[in-house]
Short mmCIF file of C-alpha atoms and ligand atoms in Angstrom, two decimals:
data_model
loop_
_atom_site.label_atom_id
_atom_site.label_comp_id
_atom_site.label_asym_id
_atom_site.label_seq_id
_atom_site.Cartn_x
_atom_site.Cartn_y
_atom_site.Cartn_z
CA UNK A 1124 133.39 -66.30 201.22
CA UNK A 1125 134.47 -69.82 200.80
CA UNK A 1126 136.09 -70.87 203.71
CA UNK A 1127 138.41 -73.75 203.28
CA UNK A 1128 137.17 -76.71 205.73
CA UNK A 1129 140.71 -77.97 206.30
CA UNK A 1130 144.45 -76.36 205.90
CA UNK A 1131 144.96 -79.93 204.72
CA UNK A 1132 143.48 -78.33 201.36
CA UNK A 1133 146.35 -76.07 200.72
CA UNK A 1134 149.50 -77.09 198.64
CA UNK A 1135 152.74 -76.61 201.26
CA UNK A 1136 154.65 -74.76 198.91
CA UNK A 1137 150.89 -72.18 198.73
CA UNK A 1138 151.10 -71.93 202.57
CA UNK A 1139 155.01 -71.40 202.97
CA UNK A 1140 154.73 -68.24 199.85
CA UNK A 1141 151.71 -66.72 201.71
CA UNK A 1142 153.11 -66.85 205.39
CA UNK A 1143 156.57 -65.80 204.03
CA UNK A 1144 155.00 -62.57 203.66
CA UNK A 1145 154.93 -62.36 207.20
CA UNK A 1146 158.70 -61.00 208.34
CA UNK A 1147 160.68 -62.48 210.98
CA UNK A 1148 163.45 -62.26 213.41
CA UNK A 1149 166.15 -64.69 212.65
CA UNK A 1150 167.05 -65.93 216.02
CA UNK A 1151 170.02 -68.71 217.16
CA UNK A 1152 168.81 -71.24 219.96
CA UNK A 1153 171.84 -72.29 221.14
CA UNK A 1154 172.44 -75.07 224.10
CA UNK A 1155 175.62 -77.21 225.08
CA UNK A 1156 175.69 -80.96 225.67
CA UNK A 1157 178.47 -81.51 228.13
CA UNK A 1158 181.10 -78.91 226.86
CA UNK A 1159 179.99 -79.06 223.31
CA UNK A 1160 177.66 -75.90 221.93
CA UNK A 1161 174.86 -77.04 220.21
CA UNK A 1162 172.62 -74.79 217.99
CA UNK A 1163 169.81 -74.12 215.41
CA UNK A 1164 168.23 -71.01 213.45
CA UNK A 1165 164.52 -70.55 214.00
CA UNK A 1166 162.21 -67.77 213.20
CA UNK A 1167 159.43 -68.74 215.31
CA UNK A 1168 160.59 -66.95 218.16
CA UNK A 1169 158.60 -64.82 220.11
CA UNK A 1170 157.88 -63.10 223.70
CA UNK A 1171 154.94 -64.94 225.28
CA UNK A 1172 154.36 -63.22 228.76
CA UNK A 1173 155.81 -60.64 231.18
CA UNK A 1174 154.58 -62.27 234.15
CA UNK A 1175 155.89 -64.75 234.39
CA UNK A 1176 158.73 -63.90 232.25
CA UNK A 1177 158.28 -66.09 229.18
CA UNK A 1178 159.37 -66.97 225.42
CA UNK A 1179 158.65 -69.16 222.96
CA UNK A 1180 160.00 -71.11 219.65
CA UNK A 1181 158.76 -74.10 217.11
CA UNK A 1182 160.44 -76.84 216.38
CA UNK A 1183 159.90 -79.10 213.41
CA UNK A 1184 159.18 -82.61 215.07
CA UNK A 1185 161.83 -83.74 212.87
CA UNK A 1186 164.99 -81.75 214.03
CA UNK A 1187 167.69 -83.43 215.00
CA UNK A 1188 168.65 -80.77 217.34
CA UNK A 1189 165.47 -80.37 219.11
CA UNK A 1190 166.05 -83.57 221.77
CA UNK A 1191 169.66 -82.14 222.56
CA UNK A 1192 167.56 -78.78 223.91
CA UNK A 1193 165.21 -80.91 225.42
CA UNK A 1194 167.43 -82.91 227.25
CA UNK A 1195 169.63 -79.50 228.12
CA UNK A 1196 166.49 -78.27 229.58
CA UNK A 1197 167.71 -75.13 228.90
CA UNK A 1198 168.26 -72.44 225.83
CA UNK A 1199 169.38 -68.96 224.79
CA UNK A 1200 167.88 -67.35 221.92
CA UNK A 1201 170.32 -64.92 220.15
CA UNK A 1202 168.45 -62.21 217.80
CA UNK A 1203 171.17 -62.22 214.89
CA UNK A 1204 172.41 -59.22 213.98
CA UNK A 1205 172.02 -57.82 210.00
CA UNK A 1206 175.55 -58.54 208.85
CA UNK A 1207 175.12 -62.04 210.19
CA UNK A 1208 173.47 -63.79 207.26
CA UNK A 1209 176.50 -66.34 207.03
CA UNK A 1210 176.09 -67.09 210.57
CA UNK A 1211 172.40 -67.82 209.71
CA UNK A 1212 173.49 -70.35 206.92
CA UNK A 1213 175.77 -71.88 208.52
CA UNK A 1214 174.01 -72.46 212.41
CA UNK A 1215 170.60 -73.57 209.57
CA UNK A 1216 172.67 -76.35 207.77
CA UNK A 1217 172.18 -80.06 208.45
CA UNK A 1218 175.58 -81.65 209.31
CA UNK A 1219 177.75 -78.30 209.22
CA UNK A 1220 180.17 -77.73 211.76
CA UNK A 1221 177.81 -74.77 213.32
CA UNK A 1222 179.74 -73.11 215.37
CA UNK A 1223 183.09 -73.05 213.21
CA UNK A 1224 184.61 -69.66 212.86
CA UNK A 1225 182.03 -68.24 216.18
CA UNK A 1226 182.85 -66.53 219.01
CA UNK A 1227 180.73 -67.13 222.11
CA UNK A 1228 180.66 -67.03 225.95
CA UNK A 1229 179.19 -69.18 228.06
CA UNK A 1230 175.97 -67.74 229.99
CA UNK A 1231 174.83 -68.27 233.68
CA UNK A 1232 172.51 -71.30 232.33
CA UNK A 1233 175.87 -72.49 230.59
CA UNK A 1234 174.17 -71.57 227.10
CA UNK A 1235 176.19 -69.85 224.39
CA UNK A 1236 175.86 -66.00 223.99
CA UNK A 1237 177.24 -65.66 220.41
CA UNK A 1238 179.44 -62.63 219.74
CA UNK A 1239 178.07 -59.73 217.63
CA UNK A 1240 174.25 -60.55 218.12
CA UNK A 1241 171.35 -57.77 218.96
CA UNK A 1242 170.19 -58.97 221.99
CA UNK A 1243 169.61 -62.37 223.63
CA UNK A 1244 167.02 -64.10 226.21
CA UNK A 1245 168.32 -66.91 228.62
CA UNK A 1246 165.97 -69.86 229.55
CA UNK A 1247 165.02 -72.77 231.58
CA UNK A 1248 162.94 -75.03 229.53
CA UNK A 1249 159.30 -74.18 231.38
CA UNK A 1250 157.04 -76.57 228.65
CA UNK A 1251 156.33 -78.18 225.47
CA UNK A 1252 153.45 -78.53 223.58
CA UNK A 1253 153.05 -80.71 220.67
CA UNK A 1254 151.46 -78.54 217.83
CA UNK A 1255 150.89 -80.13 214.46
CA UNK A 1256 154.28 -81.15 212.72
CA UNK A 1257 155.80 -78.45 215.27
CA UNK A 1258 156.55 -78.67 219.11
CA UNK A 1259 156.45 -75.13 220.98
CA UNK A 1260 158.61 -74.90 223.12
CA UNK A 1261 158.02 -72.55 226.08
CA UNK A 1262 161.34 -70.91 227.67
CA UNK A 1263 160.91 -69.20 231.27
CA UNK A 1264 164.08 -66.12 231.45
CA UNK A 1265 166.61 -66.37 233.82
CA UNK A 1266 168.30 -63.53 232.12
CA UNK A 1267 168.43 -61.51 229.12
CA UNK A 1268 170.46 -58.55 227.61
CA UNK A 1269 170.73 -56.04 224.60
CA UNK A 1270 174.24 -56.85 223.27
CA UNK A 1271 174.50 -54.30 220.64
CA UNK A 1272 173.34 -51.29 218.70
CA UNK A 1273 173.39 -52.64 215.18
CA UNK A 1274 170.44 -53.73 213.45
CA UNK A 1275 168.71 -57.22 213.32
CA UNK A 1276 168.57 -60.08 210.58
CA UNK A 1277 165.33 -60.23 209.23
CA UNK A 1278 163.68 -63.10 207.17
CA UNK A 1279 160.93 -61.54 204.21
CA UNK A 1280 159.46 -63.56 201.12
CA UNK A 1281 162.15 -66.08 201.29
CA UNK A 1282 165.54 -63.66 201.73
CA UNK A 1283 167.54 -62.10 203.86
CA UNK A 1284 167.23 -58.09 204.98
CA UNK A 1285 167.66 -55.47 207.17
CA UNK A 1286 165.57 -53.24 209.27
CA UNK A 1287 165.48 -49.47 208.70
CA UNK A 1288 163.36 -47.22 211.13
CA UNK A 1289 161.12 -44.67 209.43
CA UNK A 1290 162.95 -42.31 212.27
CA UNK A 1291 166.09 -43.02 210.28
CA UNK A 1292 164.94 -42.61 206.84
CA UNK A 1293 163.19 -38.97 207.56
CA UNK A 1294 166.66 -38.12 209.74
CA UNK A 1295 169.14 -39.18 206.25
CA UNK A 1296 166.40 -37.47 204.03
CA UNK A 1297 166.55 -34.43 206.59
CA UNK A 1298 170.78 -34.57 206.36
CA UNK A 1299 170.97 -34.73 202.84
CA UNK A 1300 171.95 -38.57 203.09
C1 FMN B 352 165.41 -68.03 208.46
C2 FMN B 352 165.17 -69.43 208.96
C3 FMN B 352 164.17 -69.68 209.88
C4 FMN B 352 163.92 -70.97 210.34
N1 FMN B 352 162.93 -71.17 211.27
C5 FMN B 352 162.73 -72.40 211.79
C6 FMN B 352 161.78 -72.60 212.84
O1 FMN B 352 161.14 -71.67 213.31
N2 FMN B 352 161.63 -73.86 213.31
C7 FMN B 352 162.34 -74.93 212.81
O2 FMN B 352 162.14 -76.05 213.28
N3 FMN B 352 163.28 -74.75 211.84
C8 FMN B 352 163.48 -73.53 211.32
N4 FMN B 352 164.42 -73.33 210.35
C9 FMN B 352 165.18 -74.50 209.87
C10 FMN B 352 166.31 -74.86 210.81
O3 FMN B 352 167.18 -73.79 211.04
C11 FMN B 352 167.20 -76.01 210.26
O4 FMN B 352 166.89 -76.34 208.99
C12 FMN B 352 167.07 -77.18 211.12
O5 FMN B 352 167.60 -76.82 212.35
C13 FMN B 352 167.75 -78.42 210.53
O6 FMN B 352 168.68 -78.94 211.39
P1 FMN B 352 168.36 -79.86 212.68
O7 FMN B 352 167.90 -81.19 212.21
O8 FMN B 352 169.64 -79.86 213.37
O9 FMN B 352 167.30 -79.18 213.50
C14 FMN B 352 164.68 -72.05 209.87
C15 FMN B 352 165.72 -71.80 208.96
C16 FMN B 352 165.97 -70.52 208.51
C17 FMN B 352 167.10 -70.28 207.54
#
């Protein structure tokens, strides 16, 4: 097998059609800088560690929003909810007004919990690591709650779905639906 001595070696647009086969959560980091909510869509989060309660998310070094969370010290990481694609464009758009037309409450960290969202996971900033053209950034949870029963945004070969349990398929195919 020819194994490729650096990832250098690979075209970007090769390495972001490949790993796009690999689905994802869409998730909302959101902060606030004085009273002001601040926000960005990444699909890079993930749980990290149960003891001590941890999470994590990359950052391109280039995002403008990334220094405003670092600064905050502090994030919550809303797992968007299926019929909140538009959400998704709009909280993922350089100089939109992100949080036009969203509801959201302020959370014991004074992060925004957005309305309508799956579930979300409340942090104190706990590290960062510089990886590559990314920066991880490690959340410790001060809280965290399932908001809803609907079903999540995901992120597949460059679009936009929905997740359907096998459970649910066999149960409609069972009832005729
Ligand atoms: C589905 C989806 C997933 C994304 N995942 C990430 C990610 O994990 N990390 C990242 O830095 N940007 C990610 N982005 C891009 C950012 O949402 C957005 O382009 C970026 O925040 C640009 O604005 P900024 O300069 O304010 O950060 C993603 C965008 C979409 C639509």
């Amino acid at each position: 097998m020819n194994e490729p001595d650096t990832v250098a070696e690979f075209e970007a647009r090769y390495l972001r059609d490949v790993l796009g086969n690999f689905p994802t959560s869409v998730v909302a980091v959101t902060t606030t800088m004085g009273d002001e909510p601040v926000g960005m869509v990444v699909g890079s989060f993930t749980s990290v560690s149960l003891d001590p309660p941890l999470v994590s998310f990359l950052v391109d070094r280039s995002s403008s929003t990334l220094p405003r969370i670092l600064e905050a010290g502090r994030f919550c990481a809303n797992a968007l909810a299926s019929d909140q694609e538009w959400l998704c464009r709009q909280m993922s758009k350089k100089g939109a007004a992100r949080f036009e037309g969203v509801a959201w409450e302020m959370s014991r960290h004074q992060n925004p919990i957005l309305e309508g969202v799956v579930a979300w996971v409340d942090c104190a900033i706990d590290k960062t690591v510089e990886l590559g053209d990314h920066f991880l950034v490690v959340g410790r949870i001060g809280d965290l709650n399932v908001a809803s029963v609907k079903r999540p945004l995901l992120f597949f070969r460059g679009g936009y779905g929905d997740y359907t349990s096998t459970a649910q398929l066999l149960l409609d195919s069972h009832l005729g639906r």
